[in-house]
């Protein structure tokens, strides 16, 4: 809501607030209200890419805990330890596409940005002595302590990987990135 006095909250919070703000839109079938989120993401893909380390910008995008309205919120530092914020927001975007039935939006706008958000995670994964891939220390929203392989990260990464694979199958693109997602999921 509107802030009528100074507060530490007058920015976009990507670690729960934006997701919860938009969920009722889909149940209420008020998709026109939700277009503010999809338009913001679409208009700021370059900033989402620029939020990740320079070496990863060819295949990755992310957002920190907070950002300005142009999605500038680079990852790194304590706020960068919440890694799944863009993938979680992409779930809202996916809900928008599915509720609208807009295949062009799903294929041309959602899918490329989802691949970038998953690509960020793929850079972070490291093989462990158990032969499985692991996510480094990170934070789950509203929890103050870091831990490896948080439920937040694992659930969002799994959804992102599965959704890339499903989109690739749906569009018949035979995207090499989808194959990489299959291997990562396995």
PDB file of C-alpha atoms in Angstrom:
ATOM      1  CA  UNK A   1       0.000   0.000   0.000  1.00  0.00           C
ATOM      2  CA  UNK A   2       1.019   3.656  -0.012  1.00  0.00           C
ATOM      3  CA  UNK A   3       3.598   4.805   2.503  1.00  0.00           C
ATOM      4  CA  UNK A   4       2.638   8.075   4.170  1.00  0.00           C
ATOM      5  CA  UNK A   5       5.773   8.441   6.327  1.00  0.00           C
ATOM      6  CA  UNK A   6       9.431   7.400   6.166  1.00  0.00           C
ATOM      7  CA  UNK A   7       9.851   3.628   6.273  1.00  0.00           C
ATOM      8  CA  UNK A   8      12.512   1.037   5.408  1.00  0.00           C
ATOM      9  CA  UNK A   9       9.975  -0.722   3.143  1.00  0.00           C
ATOM     10  CA  UNK A  10       9.390   1.617   0.130  1.00  0.00           C
ATOM     11  CA  UNK A  11      10.875  -0.649  -2.505  1.00  0.00           C
ATOM     12  CA  UNK A  12      10.032  -3.934  -4.169  1.00  0.00           C
ATOM     13  CA  UNK A  13      10.568  -6.980  -1.960  1.00  0.00           C
ATOM     14  CA  UNK A  14      11.148 -10.046  -4.124  1.00  0.00           C
ATOM     15  CA  UNK A  15      11.370 -12.657  -1.365  1.00  0.00           C
ATOM     16  CA  UNK A  16       7.673 -13.120  -0.573  1.00  0.00           C
ATOM     17  CA  UNK A  17       5.829  -9.834  -0.871  1.00  0.00           C
ATOM     18  CA  UNK A  18       5.622  -9.504  -4.641  1.00  0.00           C
ATOM     19  CA  UNK A  19       4.602 -13.134  -5.034  1.00  0.00           C
ATOM     20  CA  UNK A  20       1.834 -12.945  -2.439  1.00  0.00           C
ATOM     21  CA  UNK A  21       0.613  -9.607  -3.763  1.00  0.00           C
ATOM     22  CA  UNK A  22      -0.118 -11.109  -7.171  1.00  0.00           C
ATOM     23  CA  UNK A  23      -1.514 -14.557  -6.250  1.00  0.00           C
ATOM     24  CA  UNK A  24      -5.101 -13.355  -5.618  1.00  0.00           C
ATOM     25  CA  UNK A  25      -5.209 -11.863  -9.128  1.00  0.00           C
ATOM     26  CA  UNK A  26      -5.237 -15.304 -10.738  1.00  0.00           C
ATOM     27  CA  UNK A  27      -7.930 -16.751  -8.472  1.00  0.00           C
ATOM     28  CA  UNK A  28     -10.062 -13.652  -9.015  1.00  0.00           C
ATOM     29  CA  UNK A  29      -9.563 -13.771 -12.798  1.00  0.00           C
ATOM     30  CA  UNK A  30      -8.345 -10.166 -12.805  1.00  0.00           C
ATOM     31  CA  UNK A  31      -5.373 -10.742 -15.089  1.00  0.00           C
ATOM     32  CA  UNK A  32      -5.307  -7.133 -16.276  1.00  0.00           C
ATOM     33  CA  UNK A  33      -4.121  -6.153 -12.788  1.00  0.00           C
ATOM     34  CA  UNK A  34      -1.321  -8.731 -12.967  1.00  0.00           C
ATOM     35  CA  UNK A  35      -0.006  -7.306 -16.219  1.00  0.00           C
ATOM     36  CA  UNK A  36       1.923  -4.733 -14.215  1.00  0.00           C
ATOM     37  CA  UNK A  37       4.238  -7.536 -13.058  1.00  0.00           C
ATOM     38  CA  UNK A  38       4.717  -9.155 -16.460  1.00  0.00           C
ATOM     39  CA  UNK A  39       5.267  -5.756 -18.123  1.00  0.00           C
ATOM     40  CA  UNK A  40       7.831  -4.793 -15.465  1.00  0.00           C
ATOM     41  CA  UNK A  41       9.764  -8.028 -15.957  1.00  0.00           C
ATOM     42  CA  UNK A  42       9.613  -7.822 -19.754  1.00  0.00           C
ATOM     43  CA  UNK A  43      10.770  -4.201 -19.794  1.00  0.00           C
ATOM     44  CA  UNK A  44      13.718  -4.865 -17.489  1.00  0.00           C
ATOM     45  CA  UNK A  45      15.284  -8.108 -18.719  1.00  0.00           C
ATOM     46  CA  UNK A  46      18.560  -6.270 -19.316  1.00  0.00           C
ATOM     47  CA  UNK A  47      18.644  -5.090 -15.708  1.00  0.00           C
ATOM     48  CA  UNK A  48      17.810  -8.586 -14.459  1.00  0.00           C
ATOM     49  CA  UNK A  49      20.755  -9.891 -16.495  1.00  0.00           C
ATOM     50  CA  UNK A  50      23.003  -7.116 -15.219  1.00  0.00           C
ATOM     51  CA  UNK A  51      22.185  -8.146 -11.643  1.00  0.00           C
ATOM     52  CA  UNK A  52      24.350 -11.277 -11.961  1.00  0.00           C
ATOM     53  CA  UNK A  53      28.171 -11.403 -12.115  1.00  0.00           C
ATOM     54  CA  UNK A  54      29.473 -10.205 -15.467  1.00  0.00           C
ATOM     55  CA  UNK A  55      30.890 -13.614 -16.415  1.00  0.00           C
ATOM     56  CA  UNK A  56      27.376 -15.143 -16.230  1.00  0.00           C
ATOM     57  CA  UNK A  57      25.422 -12.532 -18.167  1.00  0.00           C
ATOM     58  CA  UNK A  58      25.231 -14.521 -21.388  1.00  0.00           C
ATOM     59  CA  UNK A  59      22.890 -17.094 -19.835  1.00  0.00           C
ATOM     60  CA  UNK A  60      21.666 -15.832 -16.455  1.00  0.00           C
ATOM     61  CA  UNK A  61      19.430 -13.343 -14.705  1.00  0.00           C
ATOM     62  CA  UNK A  62      18.503 -12.837 -11.055  1.00  0.00           C
ATOM     63  CA  UNK A  63      17.175 -10.367  -8.527  1.00  0.00           C
ATOM     64  CA  UNK A  64      18.142  -9.725  -4.945  1.00  0.00           C
ATOM     65  CA  UNK A  65      15.835  -9.364  -1.960  1.00  0.00           C
ATOM     66  CA  UNK A  66      14.925  -5.793  -2.915  1.00  0.00           C
ATOM     67  CA  UNK A  67      15.064  -3.653  -6.006  1.00  0.00           C
ATOM     68  CA  UNK A  68      14.006  -0.405  -7.547  1.00  0.00           C
ATOM     69  CA  UNK A  69      11.079  -0.367  -9.988  1.00  0.00           C
ATOM     70  CA  UNK A  70      13.430  -1.007 -12.905  1.00  0.00           C
ATOM     71  CA  UNK A  71      14.508  -4.351 -11.367  1.00  0.00           C
ATOM     72  CA  UNK A  72      17.974  -3.183 -10.410  1.00  0.00           C
ATOM     73  CA  UNK A  73      18.861  -5.314  -7.437  1.00  0.00           C
ATOM     74  CA  UNK A  74      22.139  -7.092  -7.995  1.00  0.00           C
ATOM     75  CA  UNK A  75      22.878 -10.375  -6.307  1.00  0.00           C
ATOM     76  CA  UNK A  76      25.746 -10.567  -3.881  1.00  0.00           C
ATOM     77  CA  UNK A  77      26.275  -9.843  -0.239  1.00  0.00           C
ATOM     78  CA  UNK A  78      23.753 -10.937   2.363  1.00  0.00           C
ATOM     79  CA  UNK A  79      20.763 -10.004   0.164  1.00  0.00           C
ATOM     80  CA  UNK A  80      22.259 -12.105  -2.641  1.00  0.00           C
ATOM     81  CA  UNK A  81      22.004 -15.194  -0.485  1.00  0.00           C
ATOM     82  CA  UNK A  82      18.290 -15.373  -1.301  1.00  0.00           C
ATOM     83  CA  UNK A  83      18.868 -16.839  -4.706  1.00  0.00           C
ATOM     84  CA  UNK A  84      15.423 -18.005  -5.794  1.00  0.00           C
ATOM     85  CA  UNK A  85      13.607 -14.700  -5.896  1.00  0.00           C
ATOM     86  CA  UNK A  86      13.442 -14.395  -9.689  1.00  0.00           C
ATOM     87  CA  UNK A  87      12.435 -18.036 -10.206  1.00  0.00           C
ATOM     88  CA  UNK A  88       9.706 -17.620  -7.603  1.00  0.00           C
ATOM     89  CA  UNK A  89       8.477 -14.524  -9.418  1.00  0.00           C
ATOM     90  CA  UNK A  90       8.604 -16.489 -12.671  1.00  0.00           C
ATOM     91  CA  UNK A  91       6.087 -18.852 -11.091  1.00  0.00           C
ATOM     92  CA  UNK A  92       3.698 -15.889 -10.907  1.00  0.00           C
ATOM     93  CA  UNK A  93       4.472 -15.124 -14.554  1.00  0.00           C
ATOM     94  CA  UNK A  94       3.734 -18.767 -15.401  1.00  0.00           C
ATOM     95  CA  UNK A  95       0.400 -18.538 -13.549  1.00  0.00           C
ATOM     96  CA  UNK A  96      -0.422 -15.447 -15.608  1.00  0.00           C
ATOM     97  CA  UNK A  97       0.362 -17.271 -18.860  1.00  0.00           C
ATOM     98  CA  UNK A  98      -1.618 -20.359 -17.887  1.00  0.00           C
ATOM     99  CA  UNK A  99      -4.661 -18.444 -16.663  1.00  0.00           C
ATOM    100  CA  UNK A 100      -4.697 -16.275 -19.778  1.00  0.00           C
ATOM    101  CA  UNK A 101      -4.058 -19.155 -22.180  1.00  0.00           C
ATOM    102  CA  UNK A 102      -1.625 -16.870 -24.005  1.00  0.00           C
ATOM    103  CA  UNK A 103       0.743 -19.291 -25.751  1.00  0.00           C
ATOM    104  CA  UNK A 104       2.721 -16.485 -27.412  1.00  0.00           C
ATOM    105  CA  UNK A 105       3.415 -14.904 -24.011  1.00  0.00           C
ATOM    106  CA  UNK A 106       4.460 -18.290 -22.623  1.00  0.00           C
ATOM    107  CA  UNK A 107       6.790 -19.014 -25.552  1.00  0.00           C
ATOM    108  CA  UNK A 108       8.192 -15.593 -26.417  1.00  0.00           C
ATOM    109  CA  UNK A 109       8.392 -13.781 -23.100  1.00  0.00           C
ATOM    110  CA  UNK A 110       8.105 -16.203 -20.181  1.00  0.00           C
ATOM    111  CA  UNK A 111      10.241 -19.085 -21.477  1.00  0.00           C
ATOM    112  CA  UNK A 112      13.370 -17.043 -22.357  1.00  0.00           C
ATOM    113  CA  UNK A 113      13.359 -15.287 -18.969  1.00  0.00           C
ATOM    114  CA  UNK A 114      12.716 -18.540 -17.113  1.00  0.00           C
ATOM    115  CA  UNK A 115      15.768 -20.061 -18.817  1.00  0.00           C
ATOM    116  CA  UNK A 116      17.883 -17.115 -17.663  1.00  0.00           C
ATOM    117  CA  UNK A 117      16.648 -17.446 -14.069  1.00  0.00           C
ATOM    118  CA  UNK A 118      17.410 -21.186 -14.062  1.00  0.00           C
ATOM    119  CA  UNK A 119      20.764 -20.479 -15.712  1.00  0.00           C
ATOM    120  CA  UNK A 120      21.752 -18.433 -12.676  1.00  0.00           C
ATOM    121  CA  UNK A 121      21.267 -21.457 -10.432  1.00  0.00           C
ATOM    122  CA  UNK A 122      23.209 -23.719 -12.774  1.00  0.00           C
ATOM    123  CA  UNK A 123      26.279 -21.532 -12.213  1.00  0.00           C
ATOM    124  CA  UNK A 124      25.909 -21.963  -8.458  1.00  0.00           C
ATOM    125  CA  UNK A 125      25.590 -25.749  -8.335  1.00  0.00           C
ATOM    126  CA  UNK A 126      28.631 -27.710  -7.195  1.00  0.00           C
ATOM    127  CA  UNK A 127      29.071 -31.495  -7.067  1.00  0.00           C
ATOM    128  CA  UNK A 128      29.403 -32.907  -3.575  1.00  0.00           C
ATOM    129  CA  UNK A 129      31.141 -36.023  -2.279  1.00  0.00           C
ATOM    130  CA  UNK A 130      27.766 -37.818  -2.465  1.00  0.00           C
ATOM    131  CA  UNK A 131      27.730 -37.434  -6.258  1.00  0.00           C
ATOM    132  CA  UNK A 132      24.815 -34.981  -6.158  1.00  0.00           C
ATOM    133  CA  UNK A 133      24.741 -31.317  -7.072  1.00  0.00           C
ATOM    134  CA  UNK A 134      24.473 -28.881  -4.176  1.00  0.00           C
ATOM    135  CA  UNK A 135      23.536 -25.240  -3.721  1.00  0.00           C
ATOM    136  CA  UNK A 136      25.950 -23.225  -1.570  1.00  0.00           C
ATOM    137  CA  UNK A 137      25.003 -21.473   1.642  1.00  0.00           C
ATOM    138  CA  UNK A 138      21.911 -19.380   1.149  1.00  0.00           C
ATOM    139  CA  UNK A 139      18.894 -17.950   2.926  1.00  0.00           C
ATOM    140  CA  UNK A 140      15.251 -18.814   2.825  1.00  0.00           C
ATOM    141  CA  UNK A 141      13.025 -15.743   3.108  1.00  0.00           C
ATOM    142  CA  UNK A 142      12.303 -14.671   6.665  1.00  0.00           C
ATOM    143  CA  UNK A 143      14.895 -17.079   8.104  1.00  0.00           C
ATOM    144  CA  UNK A 144      18.017 -15.394   9.469  1.00  0.00           C
ATOM    145  CA  UNK A 145      20.518 -18.257   9.151  1.00  0.00           C
ATOM    146  CA  UNK A 146      22.257 -19.545   6.066  1.00  0.00           C
ATOM    147  CA  UNK A 147      22.309 -23.220   5.138  1.00  0.00           C
ATOM    148  CA  UNK A 148      23.279 -25.272   2.092  1.00  0.00           C
ATOM    149  CA  UNK A 149      20.546 -26.794  -0.054  1.00  0.00           C
ATOM    150  CA  UNK A 150      17.660 -24.891   1.513  1.00  0.00           C
ATOM    151  CA  UNK A 151      14.131 -26.087   0.781  1.00  0.00           C
ATOM    152  CA  UNK A 152      13.491 -22.669  -0.786  1.00  0.00           C
ATOM    153  CA  UNK A 153      16.301 -23.138  -3.307  1.00  0.00           C
ATOM    154  CA  UNK A 154      15.695 -26.810  -4.006  1.00  0.00           C
ATOM    155  CA  UNK A 155      11.949 -26.441  -4.555  1.00  0.00           C
ATOM    156  CA  UNK A 156      12.328 -23.427  -6.834  1.00  0.00           C
ATOM    157  CA  UNK A 157      15.180 -24.964  -8.806  1.00  0.00           C
ATOM    158  CA  UNK A 158      13.200 -28.190  -9.271  1.00  0.00           C
ATOM    159  CA  UNK A 159      10.150 -26.222 -10.467  1.00  0.00           C
ATOM    160  CA  UNK A 160      12.316 -24.147 -12.811  1.00  0.00           C
ATOM    161  CA  UNK A 161      14.032 -27.201 -14.301  1.00  0.00           C
ATOM    162  CA  UNK A 162      10.747 -29.081 -14.740  1.00  0.00           C
ATOM    163  CA  UNK A 163       9.067 -26.062 -16.299  1.00  0.00           C
ATOM    164  CA  UNK A 164      11.894 -25.481 -18.795  1.00  0.00           C
ATOM    165  CA  UNK A 165      11.603 -29.145 -19.800  1.00  0.00           C
ATOM    166  CA  UNK A 166       7.802 -28.899 -20.085  1.00  0.00           C
ATOM    167  CA  UNK A 167       7.988 -25.725 -22.201  1.00  0.00           C
ATOM    168  CA  UNK A 168      10.576 -27.297 -24.483  1.00  0.00           C
ATOM    169  CA  UNK A 169       8.309 -30.316 -24.998  1.00  0.00           C
ATOM    170  CA  UNK A 170       5.233 -28.118 -25.486  1.00  0.00           C
ATOM    171  CA  UNK A 171       6.921 -25.999 -28.164  1.00  0.00           C
ATOM    172  CA  UNK A 172       8.943 -28.834 -29.703  1.00  0.00           C
ATOM    173  CA  UNK A 173      12.094 -26.731 -29.713  1.00  0.00           C
ATOM    174  CA  UNK A 174      14.561 -29.485 -28.734  1.00  0.00           C
ATOM    175  CA  UNK A 175      16.477 -26.780 -26.874  1.00  0.00           C
ATOM    176  CA  UNK A 176      19.930 -27.948 -25.675  1.00  0.00           C
ATOM    177  CA  UNK A 177      19.280 -25.993 -22.482  1.00  0.00           C
ATOM    178  CA  UNK A 178      16.319 -28.278 -21.740  1.00  0.00           C
ATOM    179  CA  UNK A 179      18.643 -31.284 -22.034  1.00  0.00           C
ATOM    180  CA  UNK A 180      20.971 -29.645 -19.519  1.00  0.00           C
ATOM    181  CA  UNK A 181      17.979 -29.131 -17.234  1.00  0.00           C
ATOM    182  CA  UNK A 182      17.074 -32.836 -17.529  1.00  0.00           C
ATOM    183  CA  UNK A 183      20.622 -33.818 -16.602  1.00  0.00           C
ATOM    184  CA  UNK A 184      20.627 -31.418 -13.657  1.00  0.00           C
ATOM    185  CA  UNK A 185      17.281 -32.708 -12.441  1.00  0.00           C
ATOM    186  CA  UNK A 186      18.551 -36.290 -12.588  1.00  0.00           C
TER     187      UNK A 186
END
